[in-house]
C-alpha atoms as a PDB file:
ATOM      1  CA  VAL A   1     -74.780 219.156 111.725  1.00  0.00           C
ATOM      2  CA  LEU A   2     -72.411 222.048 111.049  1.00  0.00           C
ATOM      3  CA  ASP A   3     -70.989 220.249 108.007  1.00  0.00           C
ATOM      4  CA  GLY A   4     -74.479 220.258 106.505  1.00  0.00           C
ATOM      5  CA  ARG A   5     -74.691 224.067 106.565  1.00  0.00           C
ATOM      6  CA  VAL A   6     -73.088 226.469 104.100  1.00  0.00           C
ATOM      7  CA  ALA A   7     -70.184 228.429 105.595  1.00  0.00           C
ATOM      8  CA  VAL A   8     -69.762 231.888 104.048  1.00  0.00           C
ATOM      9  CA  GLU A   9     -66.518 233.877 104.134  1.00  0.00           C
ATOM     10  CA  VAL A  10     -66.330 237.371 102.637  1.00  0.00           C
ATOM     11  CA  VAL A  11     -62.893 237.582 101.005  1.00  0.00           C
ATOM     12  CA  ALA A  12     -63.203 241.029  99.378  1.00  0.00           C
ATOM     13  CA  GLY A  13     -65.653 243.882  99.121  1.00  0.00           C
ATOM     14  CA  ALA A  14     -66.297 247.289  97.595  1.00  0.00           C
ATOM     15  CA  GLN A  15     -69.091 249.818  97.208  1.00  0.00           C
ATOM     16  CA  GLY A  16     -70.743 249.814  93.791  1.00  0.00           C
ATOM     17  CA  ARG A  17     -73.382 251.847  92.015  1.00  0.00           C
ATOM     18  CA  ASN A  18     -76.092 249.288  92.893  1.00  0.00           C
ATOM     19  CA  GLY A  19     -75.003 248.595  96.462  1.00  0.00           C
ATOM     20  CA  GLU A  20     -72.287 246.623  98.180  1.00  0.00           C
ATOM     21  CA  ILE A  21     -70.175 244.310  96.013  1.00  0.00           C
ATOM     22  CA  LYS A  22     -68.727 241.232  97.716  1.00  0.00           C
ATOM     23  CA  MET A  23     -66.717 238.202  96.764  1.00  0.00           C
ATOM     24  CA  GLU A  24     -67.683 235.283  98.997  1.00  0.00           C
ATOM     25  CA  ARG A  25     -66.270 231.823  99.481  1.00  0.00           C
ATOM     26  CA  ARG A  26     -69.123 229.410 100.204  1.00  0.00           C
ATOM     27  CA  VAL A  27     -68.254 225.963 101.495  1.00  0.00           C
ATOM     28  CA  LEU A  28     -70.341 222.918 102.341  1.00  0.00           C
ATOM     29  CA  GLY A  29     -68.575 220.304 104.443  1.00  0.00           C
ATOM     30  CA  THR A  30     -70.579 217.166 103.643  1.00  0.00           C
ATOM     31  CA  PRO A  31     -70.436 216.415 100.793  1.00  0.00           C
ATOM     32  CA  ARG A  32     -67.524 218.796 100.229  1.00  0.00           C
ATOM     33  CA  ARG A  33     -68.368 221.610  97.824  1.00  0.00           C
ATOM     34  CA  GLU A  34     -66.939 225.084  97.374  1.00  0.00           C
ATOM     35  CA  LEU A  35     -67.959 228.088  95.288  1.00  0.00           C
ATOM     36  CA  MET A  36     -66.612 231.583  94.856  1.00  0.00           C
ATOM     37  CA  VAL A  37     -69.688 233.815  94.637  1.00  0.00           C
ATOM     38  CA  LEU A  38     -69.808 237.396  93.369  1.00  0.00           C
ATOM     39  CA  MET A  39     -72.583 239.476  94.942  1.00  0.00           C
ATOM     40  CA  GLU A  40     -73.850 242.935  93.983  1.00  0.00           C
ATOM     41  CA  GLY A  41     -76.523 244.678  96.037  1.00  0.00           C
ATOM     42  CA  GLY A  42     -77.695 241.353  97.474  1.00  0.00           C
ATOM     43  CA  ARG A  43     -77.910 239.632  94.078  1.00  0.00           C
ATOM     44  CA  VAL A  44     -75.734 236.831  92.749  1.00  0.00           C
ATOM     45  CA  ARG A  45     -73.834 238.232  89.764  1.00  0.00           C
ATOM     46  CA  GLY A  46     -71.434 235.355  89.256  1.00  0.00           C
ATOM     47  CA  ALA A  47     -70.217 232.073  90.702  1.00  0.00           C
ATOM     48  CA  GLU A  48     -67.314 229.785  89.915  1.00  0.00           C
ATOM     49  CA  THR A  49     -66.197 226.352  91.056  1.00  0.00           C
ATOM     50  CA  GLN A  50     -62.599 225.676  92.048  1.00  0.00           C
ATOM     51  CA  GLY A  51     -62.042 224.343  88.532  1.00  0.00           C
ATOM     52  CA  GLY A  52     -63.362 227.518  86.886  1.00  0.00           C
ATOM     53  CA  ARG A  53     -66.755 226.143  85.846  1.00  0.00           C
ATOM     54  CA  PRO A  54     -69.934 228.246  86.206  1.00  0.00           C
ATOM     55  CA  GLY A  55     -71.564 227.920  89.610  1.00  0.00           C
ATOM     56  CA  ARG A  56     -74.914 229.145  88.302  1.00  0.00           C
ATOM     57  CA  GLY A  57     -77.164 226.530  86.751  1.00  0.00           C
ATOM     58  CA  TRP A  58     -78.499 228.676  83.919  1.00  0.00           C
ATOM     59  CA  GLU A  59     -74.966 229.442  82.714  1.00  0.00           C
ATOM     60  CA  GLU A  60     -74.200 225.709  82.624  1.00  0.00           C
ATOM     61  CA  ALA A  61     -77.385 225.286  80.573  1.00  0.00           C
ATOM     62  CA  VAL A  62     -76.104 227.859  78.058  1.00  0.00           C
ATOM     63  CA  LEU A  63     -72.922 225.811  77.668  1.00  0.00           C
ATOM     64  CA  GLU A  64     -75.059 222.751  77.020  1.00  0.00           C
ATOM     65  CA  ILE A  65     -77.010 224.592  74.317  1.00  0.00           C
ATOM     66  CA  LEU A  66     -73.749 225.795  72.781  1.00  0.00           C
ATOM     67  CA  ALA A  67     -72.050 222.417  72.731  1.00  0.00           C
ATOM     68  CA  PRO A  68     -68.828 222.277  70.667  1.00  0.00           C
ATOM     69  CA  ASP A  69     -70.413 219.889  68.136  1.00  0.00           C
ATOM     70  CA  GLY A  70     -73.653 221.868  67.868  1.00  0.00           C
ATOM     71  CA  PHE A  71     -74.531 225.470  67.033  1.00  0.00           C
ATOM     72  CA  GLN A  72     -71.366 227.390  66.063  1.00  0.00           C
ATOM     73  CA  PRO A  73     -71.954 231.111  66.743  1.00  0.00           C
ATOM     74  CA  GLU A  74     -69.711 233.709  65.158  1.00  0.00           C
ATOM     75  CA  SER A  75     -70.660 236.391  67.686  1.00  0.00           C
ATOM     76  CA  LEU A  76     -71.912 236.405  71.268  1.00  0.00           C
ATOM     77  CA  LEU A  77     -73.015 239.322  73.422  1.00  0.00           C
ATOM     78  CA  TYR A  78     -73.389 238.965  77.206  1.00  0.00           C
ATOM     79  CA  LEU A  79     -75.335 241.819  78.819  1.00  0.00           C
ATOM     80  CA  GLY A  80     -74.396 241.893  82.480  1.00  0.00           C
ATOM     81  CA  GLY A  81     -71.527 239.475  81.919  1.00  0.00           C
ATOM     82  CA  GLY A  82     -69.034 241.197  84.209  1.00  0.00           C
ATOM     83  CA  SER A  83     -68.193 238.028  86.147  1.00  0.00           C
ATOM     84  CA  GLY A  84     -66.370 236.793  83.021  1.00  0.00           C
ATOM     85  CA  THR A  85     -66.877 233.082  83.742  1.00  0.00           C
ATOM     86  CA  LEU A  86     -69.189 232.275  80.851  1.00  0.00           C
ATOM     87  CA  GLY A  87     -67.443 234.711  78.508  1.00  0.00           C
ATOM     88  CA  ARG A  88     -64.098 233.039  79.200  1.00  0.00           C
ATOM     89  CA  ILE A  89     -65.380 229.510  78.556  1.00  0.00           C
ATOM     90  CA  LEU A  90     -67.255 230.495  75.391  1.00  0.00           C
ATOM     91  CA  SER A  91     -64.256 232.366  73.981  1.00  0.00           C
ATOM     92  CA  GLN A  92     -62.126 229.268  74.555  1.00  0.00           C
ATOM     93  CA  ARG A  93     -64.758 226.972  73.082  1.00  0.00           C
ATOM     94  CA  PHE A  94     -65.298 229.182  70.008  1.00  0.00           C
ATOM     95  CA  PRO A  95     -61.898 230.877  69.482  1.00  0.00           C
ATOM     96  CA  HIS A  96     -62.937 232.402  66.141  1.00  0.00           C
ATOM     97  CA  ALA A  97     -66.133 233.966  67.542  1.00  0.00           C
ATOM     98  CA  GLU A  98     -66.404 237.537  68.790  1.00  0.00           C
ATOM     99  CA  VAL A  99     -67.396 237.492  72.469  1.00  0.00           C
ATOM    100  CA  ARG A 100     -68.366 240.848  73.972  1.00  0.00           C
ATOM    101  CA  LEU A 101     -69.359 241.641  77.560  1.00  0.00           C
ATOM    102  CA  VAL A 102     -71.431 244.565  78.806  1.00  0.00           C
ATOM    103  CA  GLU A 103     -71.169 245.495  82.485  1.00  0.00           C
ATOM    104  CA  MET A 104     -72.398 248.584  84.348  1.00  0.00           C
ATOM    105  CA  ASP A 105     -70.188 248.433  87.419  1.00  0.00           C
ATOM    106  CA  GLU A 106     -66.403 248.406  87.229  1.00  0.00           C
ATOM    107  CA  GLY A 107     -66.314 246.974  90.762  1.00  0.00           C
ATOM    108  CA  VAL A 108     -68.052 243.779  89.638  1.00  0.00           C
ATOM    109  CA  MET A 109     -65.414 243.200  86.995  1.00  0.00           C
ATOM    110  CA  ASP A 110     -62.549 244.167  89.311  1.00  0.00           C
ATOM    111  CA  LEU A 111     -63.479 241.544  91.920  1.00  0.00           C
ATOM    112  CA  ALA A 112     -64.046 238.932  89.222  1.00  0.00           C
ATOM    113  CA  ARG A 113     -60.623 239.570  87.719  1.00  0.00           C
ATOM    114  CA  ALA A 114     -59.008 239.314  91.141  1.00  0.00           C
ATOM    115  CA  HIS A 115     -60.690 236.126  92.372  1.00  0.00           C
ATOM    116  CA  PHE A 116     -62.037 234.146  89.407  1.00  0.00           C
ATOM    117  CA  LYS A 117     -60.008 232.141  86.922  1.00  0.00           C
ATOM    118  CA  GLU A 118     -57.557 234.177  84.863  1.00  0.00           C
ATOM    119  CA  TRP A 119     -58.678 235.289  81.409  1.00  0.00           C
ATOM    120  CA  ASP A 120     -57.132 237.615  78.837  1.00  0.00           C
ATOM    121  CA  GLY A 121     -60.431 238.632  77.230  1.00  0.00           C
ATOM    122  CA  TRP A 122     -61.463 241.427  79.574  1.00  0.00           C
ATOM    123  CA  ASP A 123     -60.686 244.050  76.931  1.00  0.00           C
ATOM    124  CA  ASN A 124     -63.786 242.985  74.963  1.00  0.00           C
ATOM    125  CA  ARG A 125     -65.930 244.718  77.554  1.00  0.00           C
ATOM    126  CA  THR A 126     -68.011 247.881  77.217  1.00  0.00           C
ATOM    127  CA  GLY A 127     -69.778 250.065  79.778  1.00  0.00           C
ATOM    128  CA  ALA A 128     -73.515 250.513  80.130  1.00  0.00           C
ATOM    129  CA  ALA A 129     -74.171 253.906  81.656  1.00  0.00           C
ATOM    130  CA  SER A 130     -77.764 253.937  80.395  1.00  0.00           C
ATOM    131  CA  GLY A 131     -78.564 250.482  81.763  1.00  0.00           C
ATOM    132  CA  VAL A 132     -77.476 246.975  80.851  1.00  0.00           C
ATOM    133  CA  LEU A 133     -79.974 246.612  78.004  1.00  0.00           C
ATOM    134  CA  GLY A 134     -78.948 249.948  76.539  1.00  0.00           C
ATOM    135  CA  GLY A 135     -75.204 249.669  76.866  1.00  0.00           C
ATOM    136  CA  SER A 136     -74.240 247.756  73.745  1.00  0.00           C
ATOM    137  CA  GLY A 137     -75.230 250.342  71.168  1.00  0.00           C
ATOM    138  CA  GLY A 138     -75.924 248.865  67.749  1.00  0.00           C
ATOM    139  CA  THR A 139     -74.091 245.589  68.399  1.00  0.00           C
ATOM    140  CA  VAL A 140     -75.737 242.604  66.683  1.00  0.00           C
ATOM    141  CA  ALA A 141     -74.885 239.032  67.701  1.00  0.00           C
ATOM    142  CA  GLN A 142     -76.090 235.524  66.954  1.00  0.00           C
ATOM    143  CA  VAL A 143     -76.404 234.781  70.663  1.00  0.00           C
ATOM    144  CA  VAL A 144     -77.377 237.382  73.269  1.00  0.00           C
ATOM    145  CA  LEU A 145     -77.177 236.432  76.954  1.00  0.00           C
ATOM    146  CA  VAL A 146     -78.734 238.520  79.720  1.00  0.00           C
ATOM    147  CA  ASP A 147     -78.063 238.198  83.442  1.00  0.00           C
ATOM    148  CA  GLY A 148     -81.477 238.902  84.938  1.00  0.00           C
ATOM    149  CA  ASN A 149     -79.839 239.896  88.217  1.00  0.00           C
ATOM    150  CA  ALA A 150     -78.246 242.870  86.461  1.00  0.00           C
ATOM    151  CA  LEU A 151     -81.677 244.314  85.575  1.00  0.00           C
ATOM    152  CA  PRO A 152     -84.261 246.266  87.603  1.00  0.00           C
ATOM    153  CA  MET A 153     -86.671 243.937  89.403  1.00  0.00           C
ATOM    154  CA  LEU A 154     -90.445 243.873  89.702  1.00  0.00           C
ATOM    155  CA  GLY A 155     -92.141 241.052  91.615  1.00  0.00           C
ATOM    156  CA  GLY A 156     -88.846 239.179  91.862  1.00  0.00           C
ATOM    157  CA  CYS A 157     -88.492 239.202  88.065  1.00  0.00           C
ATOM    158  CA  PRO A 158     -86.512 241.435  85.680  1.00  0.00           C
ATOM    159  CA  SER A 159     -88.472 244.462  84.519  1.00  0.00           C
ATOM    160  CA  VAL A 160     -88.019 245.188  80.799  1.00  0.00           C
ATOM    161  CA  THR A 161     -89.606 248.181  79.081  1.00  0.00           C
ATOM    162  CA  GLU A 162     -91.044 248.092  75.562  1.00  0.00           C
ATOM    163  CA  ALA A 163     -88.120 250.179  74.286  1.00  0.00           C
ATOM    164  CA  GLU A 164     -85.678 247.710  75.859  1.00  0.00           C
ATOM    165  CA  TRP A 165     -87.489 244.742  74.281  1.00  0.00           C
ATOM    166  CA  ARG A 166     -87.257 246.494  70.909  1.00  0.00           C
ATOM    167  CA  ARG A 167     -83.538 247.087  71.392  1.00  0.00           C
ATOM    168  CA  LEU A 168     -82.943 243.505  72.538  1.00  0.00           C
ATOM    169  CA  ALA A 169     -84.810 242.113  69.524  1.00  0.00           C
ATOM    170  CA  SER A 170     -82.699 244.270  67.209  1.00  0.00           C
ATOM    171  CA  GLN A 171     -79.472 242.945  68.736  1.00  0.00           C
ATOM    172  CA  VAL A 172     -79.985 239.272  67.879  1.00  0.00           C
ATOM    173  CA  GLY A 173     -79.733 237.901  64.341  1.00  0.00           C
ATOM    174  CA  GLY A 174     -82.715 236.229  62.708  1.00  0.00           C
ATOM    175  CA  GLU A 175     -81.403 232.701  63.266  1.00  0.00           C
ATOM    176  CA  GLY A 176     -79.964 233.424  66.702  1.00  0.00           C
ATOM    177  CA  PHE A 177     -81.493 233.433  70.155  1.00  0.00           C
ATOM    178  CA  VAL A 178     -81.584 235.272  73.482  1.00  0.00           C
ATOM    179  CA  VAL A 179     -81.227 233.716  76.940  1.00  0.00           C
ATOM    180  CA  ILE A 180     -82.458 235.639  79.988  1.00  0.00           C
ATOM    181  CA  GLY A 181     -81.149 233.889  83.082  1.00  0.00           C
ATOM    182  CA  ALA A 182     -81.302 234.213  86.871  1.00  0.00           C
ATOM    183  CA  LEU A 183     -85.112 234.358  87.077  1.00  0.00           C
ATOM    184  CA  GLU A 184     -85.056 233.711  90.797  1.00  0.00           C
ATOM    185  CA  SER A 185     -85.310 235.501  94.111  1.00  0.00           C
ATOM    186  CA  SER A 186     -82.429 237.709  95.183  1.00  0.00           C
ATOM    187  CA  GLU A 187     -80.546 237.300  98.453  1.00  0.00           C
ATOM    188  CA  SER A 188     -82.314 240.326  99.906  1.00  0.00           C
ATOM    189  CA  HIS A 189     -85.853 239.050  99.324  1.00  0.00           C
ATOM    190  CA  SER A 190     -87.484 235.924 100.712  1.00  0.00           C
ATOM    191  CA  ALA A 191     -90.270 235.738  98.133  1.00  0.00           C
ATOM    192  CA  HIS A 192     -89.595 233.874  94.904  1.00  0.00           C
ATOM    193  CA  VAL A 193     -90.537 235.077  91.446  1.00  0.00           C
ATOM    194  CA  THR A 194     -94.279 235.674  91.372  1.00  0.00           C
ATOM    195  CA  PRO A 195     -96.316 233.975  88.600  1.00  0.00           C
ATOM    196  CA  GLU A 196     -97.733 237.367  87.620  1.00  0.00           C
ATOM    197  CA  ALA A 197     -94.296 238.909  87.154  1.00  0.00           C
ATOM    198  CA  LEU A 198     -93.072 235.927  85.139  1.00  0.00           C
ATOM    199  CA  SER A 199     -96.206 236.057  82.954  1.00  0.00           C
ATOM    200  CA  THR A 200     -95.603 239.772  82.335  1.00  0.00           C
ATOM    201  CA  LEU A 201     -92.018 239.058  81.300  1.00  0.00           C
ATOM    202  CA  GLU A 202     -93.097 236.261  78.946  1.00  0.00           C
ATOM    203  CA  ALA A 203     -95.843 238.416  77.435  1.00  0.00           C
ATOM    204  CA  GLY A 204     -93.366 241.205  76.746  1.00  0.00           C
ATOM    205  CA  ALA A 205     -90.978 238.736  75.135  1.00  0.00           C
ATOM    206  CA  GLY A 206     -93.793 237.259  73.022  1.00  0.00           C
ATOM    207  CA  THR A 207     -94.445 240.628  71.428  1.00  0.00           C
ATOM    208  CA  TRP A 208     -90.963 240.688  69.889  1.00  0.00           C
ATOM    209  CA  PHE A 209     -90.008 237.017  69.586  1.00  0.00           C
ATOM    210  CA  ALA A 210     -91.803 234.215  67.750  1.00  0.00           C
ATOM    211  CA  ARG A 211     -90.747 231.616  70.282  1.00  0.00           C
ATOM    212  CA  VAL A 212     -90.655 231.973  74.072  1.00  0.00           C
ATOM    213  CA  ALA A 213     -89.381 228.879  75.883  1.00  0.00           C
ATOM    214  CA  LEU A 214     -89.288 228.660  79.677  1.00  0.00           C
ATOM    215  CA  TYR A 215     -86.980 226.265  81.510  1.00  0.00           C
ATOM    216  CA  ARG A 216     -87.546 225.570  85.210  1.00  0.00           C
ATOM    217  CA  LYS A 217     -85.551 223.677  87.821  1.00  0.00           C
ATOM    218  CA  ASP A 218     -86.893 222.481  91.157  1.00  0.00           C
ATOM    219  CA  SER A 219     -84.254 221.539  93.714  1.00  0.00           C
ATOM    220  CA  PRO A 220     -84.635 217.991  95.084  1.00  0.00           C
ATOM    221  CA  GLY A 221     -85.745 217.843  98.695  1.00  0.00           C
ATOM    222  CA  GLY A 222     -82.856 217.763 101.152  1.00  0.00           C
ATOM    223  CA  GLU A 223     -80.273 218.982  98.647  1.00  0.00           C
ATOM    224  CA  VAL A 224     -78.305 222.044  99.752  1.00  0.00           C
ATOM    225  CA  ASN A 225     -77.783 224.632  97.028  1.00  0.00           C
ATOM    226  CA  LEU A 226     -74.821 226.906  97.754  1.00  0.00           C
ATOM    227  CA  LEU A 227     -76.502 229.793  95.913  1.00  0.00           C
ATOM    228  CA  ARG A 228     -80.103 229.310  97.008  1.00  0.00           C
ATOM    229  CA  GLU A 229     -80.044 227.937 100.541  1.00  0.00           C
ATOM    230  CA  GLY A 230     -83.404 228.578 102.178  1.00  0.00           C
ATOM    231  CA  LYS A 231     -85.066 230.049  99.057  1.00  0.00           C
ATOM    232  CA  PRO A 232     -88.579 228.723  98.374  1.00  0.00           C
ATOM    233  CA  GLY A 233     -88.931 229.156  94.607  1.00  0.00           C
ATOM    234  CA  PRO A 234     -87.582 227.264  91.589  1.00  0.00           C
ATOM    235  CA  GLU A 235     -84.884 228.587  89.294  1.00  0.00           C
ATOM    236  CA  SER A 236     -85.840 229.365  85.716  1.00  0.00           C
ATOM    237  CA  PHE A 237     -84.598 231.016  82.529  1.00  0.00           C
ATOM    238  CA  LEU A 238     -86.027 232.012  79.146  1.00  0.00           C
ATOM    239  CA  VAL A 239     -84.823 231.208  75.635  1.00  0.00           C
ATOM    240  CA  LEU A 240     -86.184 233.575  72.969  1.00  0.00           C
ATOM    241  CA  SER A 241     -85.862 233.370  69.202  1.00  0.00           C
ATOM    242  CA  LYS A 242     -87.405 235.172  66.240  1.00  0.00           C
ATOM    243  CA  GLU A 243     -87.878 232.317  63.816  1.00  0.00           C
ATOM    244  CA  GLY A 244     -88.403 229.466  66.255  1.00  0.00           C
ATOM    245  CA  ALA A 245     -86.223 227.120  64.209  1.00  0.00           C
ATOM    246  CA  PHE A 246     -83.510 226.565  66.808  1.00  0.00           C
ATOM    247  CA  PRO A 247     -84.029 223.081  68.348  1.00  0.00           C
ATOM    248  CA  LEU A 248     -84.272 223.004  72.135  1.00  0.00           C
ATOM    249  CA  PRO A 249     -83.982 219.797  74.167  1.00  0.00           C
ATOM    250  CA  PRO A 250     -86.597 218.976  76.844  1.00  0.00           C
ATOM    251  CA  VAL A 251     -83.931 219.017  79.590  1.00  0.00           C
ATOM    252  CA  LEU A 252     -80.857 221.244  80.018  1.00  0.00           C
ATOM    253  CA  SER A 253     -78.534 220.826  83.013  1.00  0.00           C
ATOM    254  CA  GLY A 254     -81.405 219.730  85.231  1.00  0.00           C
ATOM    255  CA  PHE A 255     -83.816 222.402  83.918  1.00  0.00           C
ATOM    256  CA  SER A 256     -86.995 221.126  82.229  1.00  0.00           C
ATOM    257  CA  LEU A 257     -88.759 222.816  79.323  1.00  0.00           C
ATOM    258  CA  VAL A 258     -92.196 223.686  80.714  1.00  0.00           C
ATOM    259  CA  GLU A 259     -93.484 226.017  78.002  1.00  0.00           C
ATOM    260  CA  GLY A 260     -92.837 225.815  74.288  1.00  0.00           C
ATOM    261  CA  GLU A 261     -94.113 228.067  71.549  1.00  0.00           C
ATOM    262  CA  GLY A 262     -94.892 231.634  72.570  1.00  0.00           C
ATOM    263  CA  ALA A 263     -97.301 234.090  71.031  1.00  0.00           C
END
């Protein structure tokens, strides 16, 4: 019975600007699984397997979109990418691309550097004193990734102002796309993302992007998720593009495309 429950060990901690920052080791005995999980203010800000792969499903989906034999971006911008996991893998996969990270809290990056897989690309990181969506200045990239758990929340969903949508739309090239991940409940709230909050987020995105695609993943019954144990709602993420020409498969890393063309 005990082997079927997730054991959590806090291996390091610090106080950050958005609450307590913790690095946890989460282990499931049967079948054996282990994740290092980076928490900030009760939200999952990063997760890595023992082999250095992303522990968050939406980040694995990004790697599937950006397969080595597919879209070849020359520049990538990760807003809230302080865990470094996805930035490290993408910089190794596309060595000639510029990969930049934006992170508000130095403590998030410090714990990631100490406990996640080594990477020499931390210097391509900038601060975000005015908020994650305002911290990259005039940077323009072909691919812009956003960790939803690094943003203010409303109804269990990231809250994005009109000015922030305008800035986000200006940061992605015409043939590129934006991924907003971690559309799920935080550790400190039992309620999952409300349909109203998700609809508000999609409507805001539809004002600035020609295509708004929603991917959703429902966990199979009986399966223990090391990041979402006991949470009632499905995981989801958005893919946004201006021209709508970028092909998206119906399934990505267990996520299914449930909505296609946006307004």
